[in-house]
Tab-separated table of C-alpha atoms and ligand atoms in Angstrom:
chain	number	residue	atom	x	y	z
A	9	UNK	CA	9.871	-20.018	63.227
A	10	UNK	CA	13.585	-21.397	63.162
A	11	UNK	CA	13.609	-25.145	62.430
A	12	UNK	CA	16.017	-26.335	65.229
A	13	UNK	CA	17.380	-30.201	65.143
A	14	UNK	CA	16.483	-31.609	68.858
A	15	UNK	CA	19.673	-33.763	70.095
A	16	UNK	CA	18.486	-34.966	73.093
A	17	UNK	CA	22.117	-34.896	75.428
A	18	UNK	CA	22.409	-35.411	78.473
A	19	UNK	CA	23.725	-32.838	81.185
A	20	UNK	CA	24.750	-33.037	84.612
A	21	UNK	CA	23.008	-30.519	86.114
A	22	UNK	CA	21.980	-26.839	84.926
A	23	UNK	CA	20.515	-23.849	86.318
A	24	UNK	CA	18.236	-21.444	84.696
A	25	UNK	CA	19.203	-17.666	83.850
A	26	UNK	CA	17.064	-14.886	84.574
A	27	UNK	CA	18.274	-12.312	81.921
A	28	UNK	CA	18.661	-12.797	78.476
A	29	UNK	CA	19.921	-9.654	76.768
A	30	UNK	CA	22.707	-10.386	74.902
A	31	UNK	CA	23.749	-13.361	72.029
A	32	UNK	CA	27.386	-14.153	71.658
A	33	UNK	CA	28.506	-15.951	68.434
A	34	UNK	CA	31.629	-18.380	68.580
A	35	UNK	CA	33.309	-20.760	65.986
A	36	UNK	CA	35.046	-23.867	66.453
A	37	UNK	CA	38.521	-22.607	65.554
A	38	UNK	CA	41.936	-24.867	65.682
A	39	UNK	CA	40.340	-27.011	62.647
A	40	UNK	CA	37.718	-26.102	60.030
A	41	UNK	CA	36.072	-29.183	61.176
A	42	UNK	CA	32.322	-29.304	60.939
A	43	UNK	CA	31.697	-30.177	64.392
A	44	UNK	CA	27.952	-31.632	65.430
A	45	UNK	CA	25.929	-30.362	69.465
A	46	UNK	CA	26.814	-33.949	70.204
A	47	UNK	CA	30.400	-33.883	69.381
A	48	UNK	CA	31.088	-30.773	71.346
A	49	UNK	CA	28.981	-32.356	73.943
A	50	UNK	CA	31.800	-34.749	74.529
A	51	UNK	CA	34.606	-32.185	75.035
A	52	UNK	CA	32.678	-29.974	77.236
A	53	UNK	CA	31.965	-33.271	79.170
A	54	UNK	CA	35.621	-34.030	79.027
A	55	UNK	CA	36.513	-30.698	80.338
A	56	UNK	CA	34.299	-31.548	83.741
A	57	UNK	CA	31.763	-29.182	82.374
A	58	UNK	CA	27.550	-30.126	82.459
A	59	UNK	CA	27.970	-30.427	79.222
A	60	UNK	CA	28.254	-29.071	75.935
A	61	UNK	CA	28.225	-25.064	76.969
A	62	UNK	CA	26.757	-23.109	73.423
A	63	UNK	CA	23.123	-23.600	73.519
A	64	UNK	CA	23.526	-23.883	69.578
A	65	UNK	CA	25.282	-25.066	66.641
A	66	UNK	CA	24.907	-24.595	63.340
A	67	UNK	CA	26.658	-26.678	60.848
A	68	UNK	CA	28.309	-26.252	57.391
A	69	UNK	CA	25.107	-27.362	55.749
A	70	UNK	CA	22.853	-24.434	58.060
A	71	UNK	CA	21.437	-27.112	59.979
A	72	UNK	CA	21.040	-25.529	63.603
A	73	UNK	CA	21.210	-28.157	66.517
A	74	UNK	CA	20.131	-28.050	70.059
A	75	UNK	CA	22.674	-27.610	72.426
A	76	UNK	CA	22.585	-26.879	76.418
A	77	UNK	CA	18.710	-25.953	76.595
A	78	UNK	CA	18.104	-22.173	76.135
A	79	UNK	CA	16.400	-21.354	79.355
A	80	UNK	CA	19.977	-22.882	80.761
A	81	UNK	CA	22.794	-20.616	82.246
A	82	UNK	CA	25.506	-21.375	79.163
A	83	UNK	CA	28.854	-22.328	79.362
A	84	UNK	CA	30.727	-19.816	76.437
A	85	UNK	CA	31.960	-16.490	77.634
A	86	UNK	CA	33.643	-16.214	80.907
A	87	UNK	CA	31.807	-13.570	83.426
A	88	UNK	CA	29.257	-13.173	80.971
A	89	UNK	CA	27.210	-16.361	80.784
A	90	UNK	CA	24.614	-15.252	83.363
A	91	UNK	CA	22.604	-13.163	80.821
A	92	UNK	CA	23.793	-14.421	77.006
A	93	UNK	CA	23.127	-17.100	74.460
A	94	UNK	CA	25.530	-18.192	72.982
A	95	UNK	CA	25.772	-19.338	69.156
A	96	UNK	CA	28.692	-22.320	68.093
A	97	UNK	CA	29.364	-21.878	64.300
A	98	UNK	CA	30.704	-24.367	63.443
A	99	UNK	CA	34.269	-24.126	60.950
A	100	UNK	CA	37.596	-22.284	62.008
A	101	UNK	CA	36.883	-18.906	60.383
A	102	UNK	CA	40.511	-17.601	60.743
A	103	UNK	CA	40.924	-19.765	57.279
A	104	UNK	CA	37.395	-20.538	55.865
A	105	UNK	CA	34.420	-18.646	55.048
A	106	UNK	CA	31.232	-19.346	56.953
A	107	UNK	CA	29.119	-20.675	54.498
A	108	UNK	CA	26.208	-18.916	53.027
A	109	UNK	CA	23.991	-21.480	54.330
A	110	UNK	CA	25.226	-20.785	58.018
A	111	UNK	CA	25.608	-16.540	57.619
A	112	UNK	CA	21.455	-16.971	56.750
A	113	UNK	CA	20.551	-19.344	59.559
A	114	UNK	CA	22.694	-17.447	61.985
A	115	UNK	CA	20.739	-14.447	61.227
A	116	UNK	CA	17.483	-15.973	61.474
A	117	UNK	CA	18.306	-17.805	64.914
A	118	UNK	CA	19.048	-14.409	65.615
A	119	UNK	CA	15.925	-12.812	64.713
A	120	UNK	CA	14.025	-15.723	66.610
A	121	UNK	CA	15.288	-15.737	69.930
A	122	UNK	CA	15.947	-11.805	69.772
A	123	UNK	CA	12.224	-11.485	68.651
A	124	UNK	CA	11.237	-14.172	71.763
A	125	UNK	CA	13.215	-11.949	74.579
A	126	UNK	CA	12.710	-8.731	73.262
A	127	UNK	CA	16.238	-8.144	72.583
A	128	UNK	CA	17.644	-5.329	70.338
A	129	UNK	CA	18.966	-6.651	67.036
A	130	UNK	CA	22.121	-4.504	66.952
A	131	UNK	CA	25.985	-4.773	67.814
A	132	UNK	CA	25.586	-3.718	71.444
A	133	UNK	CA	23.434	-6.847	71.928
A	134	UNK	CA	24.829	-8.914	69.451
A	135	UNK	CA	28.538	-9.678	69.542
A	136	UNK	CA	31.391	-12.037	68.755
A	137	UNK	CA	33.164	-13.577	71.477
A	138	UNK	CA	36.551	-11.741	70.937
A	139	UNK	CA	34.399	-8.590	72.188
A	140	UNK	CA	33.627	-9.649	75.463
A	141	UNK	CA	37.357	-10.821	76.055
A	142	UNK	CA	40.540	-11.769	74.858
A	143	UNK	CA	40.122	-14.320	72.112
A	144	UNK	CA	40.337	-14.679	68.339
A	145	UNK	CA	36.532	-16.130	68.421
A	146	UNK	CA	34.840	-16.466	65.954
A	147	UNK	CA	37.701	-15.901	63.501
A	148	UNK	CA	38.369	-13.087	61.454
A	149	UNK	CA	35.965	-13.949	58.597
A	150	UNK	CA	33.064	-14.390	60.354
A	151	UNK	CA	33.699	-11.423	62.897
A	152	UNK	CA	33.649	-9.392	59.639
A	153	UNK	CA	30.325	-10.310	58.682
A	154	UNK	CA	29.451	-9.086	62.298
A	155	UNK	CA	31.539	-5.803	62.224
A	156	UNK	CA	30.026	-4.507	58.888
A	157	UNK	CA	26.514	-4.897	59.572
A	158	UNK	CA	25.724	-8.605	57.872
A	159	UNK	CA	24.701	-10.848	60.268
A	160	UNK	CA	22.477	-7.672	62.172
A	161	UNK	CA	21.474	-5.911	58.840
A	162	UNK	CA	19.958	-9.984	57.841
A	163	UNK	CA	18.644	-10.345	61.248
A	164	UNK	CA	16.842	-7.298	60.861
A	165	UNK	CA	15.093	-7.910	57.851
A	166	UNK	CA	13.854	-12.011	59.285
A	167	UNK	CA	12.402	-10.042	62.277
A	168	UNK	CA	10.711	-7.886	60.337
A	169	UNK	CA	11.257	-8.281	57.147
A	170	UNK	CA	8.365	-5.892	55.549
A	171	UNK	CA	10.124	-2.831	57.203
A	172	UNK	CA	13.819	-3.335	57.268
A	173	UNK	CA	15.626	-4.361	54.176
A	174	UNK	CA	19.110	-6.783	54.675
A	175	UNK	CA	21.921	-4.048	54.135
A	176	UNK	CA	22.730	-1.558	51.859
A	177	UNK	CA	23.934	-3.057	48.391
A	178	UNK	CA	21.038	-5.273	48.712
A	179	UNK	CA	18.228	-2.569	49.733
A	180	UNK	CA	16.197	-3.397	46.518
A	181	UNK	CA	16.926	-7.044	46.135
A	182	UNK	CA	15.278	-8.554	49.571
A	183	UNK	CA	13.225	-10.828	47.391
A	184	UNK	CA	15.947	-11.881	45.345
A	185	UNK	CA	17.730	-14.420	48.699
A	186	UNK	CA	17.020	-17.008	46.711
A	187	UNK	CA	17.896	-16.122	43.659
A	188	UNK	CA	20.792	-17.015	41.475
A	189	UNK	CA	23.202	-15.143	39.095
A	190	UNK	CA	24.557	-17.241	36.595
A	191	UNK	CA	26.100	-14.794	34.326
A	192	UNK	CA	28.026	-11.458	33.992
A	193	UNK	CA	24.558	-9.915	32.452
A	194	UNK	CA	22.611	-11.030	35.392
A	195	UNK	CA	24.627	-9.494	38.198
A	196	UNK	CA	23.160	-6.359	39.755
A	197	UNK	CA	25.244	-3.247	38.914
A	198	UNK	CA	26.840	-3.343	42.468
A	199	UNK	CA	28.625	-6.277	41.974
A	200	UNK	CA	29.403	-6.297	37.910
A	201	UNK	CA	32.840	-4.774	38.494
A	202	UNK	CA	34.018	-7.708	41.418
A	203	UNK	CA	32.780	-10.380	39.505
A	204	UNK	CA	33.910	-9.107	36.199
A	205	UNK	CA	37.189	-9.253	37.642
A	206	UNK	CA	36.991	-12.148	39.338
A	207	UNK	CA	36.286	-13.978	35.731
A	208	UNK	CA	39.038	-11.978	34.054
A	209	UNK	CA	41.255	-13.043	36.596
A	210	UNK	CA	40.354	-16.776	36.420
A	211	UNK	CA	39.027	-16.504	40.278
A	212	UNK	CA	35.286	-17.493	38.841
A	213	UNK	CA	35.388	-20.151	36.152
A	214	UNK	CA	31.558	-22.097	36.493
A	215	UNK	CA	30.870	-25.234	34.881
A	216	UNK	CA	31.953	-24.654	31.172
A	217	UNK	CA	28.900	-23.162	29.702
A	218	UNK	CA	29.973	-19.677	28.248
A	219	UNK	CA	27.664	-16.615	27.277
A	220	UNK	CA	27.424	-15.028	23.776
A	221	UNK	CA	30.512	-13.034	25.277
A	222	UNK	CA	32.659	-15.537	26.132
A	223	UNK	CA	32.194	-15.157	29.598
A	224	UNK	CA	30.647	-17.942	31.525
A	225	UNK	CA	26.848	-18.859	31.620
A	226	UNK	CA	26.698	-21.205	34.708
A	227	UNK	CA	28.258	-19.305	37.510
A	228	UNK	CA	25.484	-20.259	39.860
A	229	UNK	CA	26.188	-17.183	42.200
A	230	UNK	CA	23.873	-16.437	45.271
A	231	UNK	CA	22.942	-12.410	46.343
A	232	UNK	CA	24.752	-13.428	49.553
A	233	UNK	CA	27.935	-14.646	47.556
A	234	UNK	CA	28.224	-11.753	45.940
A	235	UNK	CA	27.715	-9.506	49.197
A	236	UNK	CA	30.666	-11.537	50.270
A	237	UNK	CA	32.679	-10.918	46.898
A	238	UNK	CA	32.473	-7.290	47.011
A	239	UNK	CA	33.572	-6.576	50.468
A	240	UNK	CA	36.099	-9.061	49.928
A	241	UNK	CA	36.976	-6.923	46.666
A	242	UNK	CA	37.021	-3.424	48.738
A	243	UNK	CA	39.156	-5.350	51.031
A	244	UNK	CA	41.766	-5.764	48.236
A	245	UNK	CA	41.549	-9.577	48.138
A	246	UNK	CA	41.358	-9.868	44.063
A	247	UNK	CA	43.795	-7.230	43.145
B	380	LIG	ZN1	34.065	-18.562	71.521
């Protein structure tokens, strides 16, 4: 079960929705700003609305808070807020990274209320804002982690996670989420060649503490940063 922070706001007046099929996932945008369920309370309020319109956040530290009550009608995706939830990450993803803390909690908050509603955990039921109509929501970087099977693949394996495993590159390390990589040596074979040039380029320093090779010894690298390396490597980002 998803640990969600109650917040206790206060809303005009709400009415419930009768179909849930569909979660929407938005970020702040405008400033990488990690922006609280209370905070955007206050602007939705400001705008006339009931109140803050995502029914959750999730902060830069994963922390997921309560926004408009779930059983609510939302307030996040014009013509489609009759049947959706909809997801507030918080950060402006057109220049950060989510971070790894909120890509895992996203996909578990996922799993949860897709698991609760009986909703399919794939891309036609699962979708960025942008997709439903003309906006640059949730930002590039985090609608990438949507388009190549991340956030789903993750989702996946918390609602089941016996029978599915994350996503490919990681289809033998599902017990390894917590795991760290702290040197070159410890890397699985997928990612050796991104990281290995992300050293010899100067891109990954760690702390100071070097292997027998020279390289470094404290990298303190999680499965998911790596993930994140390598497509950022196919993408052409280090070369
Ligand atoms: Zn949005």
């Amino acid at each position: 079960m998803v640990k969600v922070v109650e917040t206790d706001l206060d809303f005009s007046s709400l009415s419930e929705r009768s179909v849930t099929d569909m979660v929407v996932i938005h970020h702040t945008g405008c400033n990488d700003i990690d922006a609280s369920a209370e905070q955007i309370h206050g602007w939705h309020k400001g705008q006339g609305w009931a109140g803050i319109g995502y029914h959750y956040v999730i902060r830069k530290d994963g922390t997921i808070e309560r926004g408009r009550p779930e059983w609510a009608i939302g307030s996040h995706a014009y013509g489609e807020n009759s049947h959706t939830i909809g997801i507030h990450v918080s950060g402006d993803f057109e220049q950060a990274e989510p971070t790894v803390e909120q890509v895992e909690n996203c996909a578990e908050l996922i799993a949860d209320i897709c698991t609760r509603y009986g909703i399919p955990i794939d891309r036609a039921h699962i979708v960025g804002h942008g997709e439903l109509m003309a906006t640059s929501c949730p930002g590039t970087n985090l609608q990438m982690l949507l388009d190549n099977g991340i956030i789903t693949g993750k989702a996946n394996y918390y609602a089941n996670p016996s029978e599915v495993k994350p996503v490919d590159g990681a289809q033998q390390e599902g017990n390894r989420l917590t795991e760290r990589f702290n040197s070159l040596a410890s890397v699985p074979e997928w990612a050796y060649d991104t990281v290995k040039k992300m050293v010899d380029k100067g891109l990954l320093t760690g702390g100071g503490l070097k292997d027998a090779g020279g390289y470094p010894a404290d990298l303190d690298l999680s499965l998911d940063m790596l993930r994140i390396f390598v497509i950022n490597d196919r993408a052409g980002l280090y070369d």
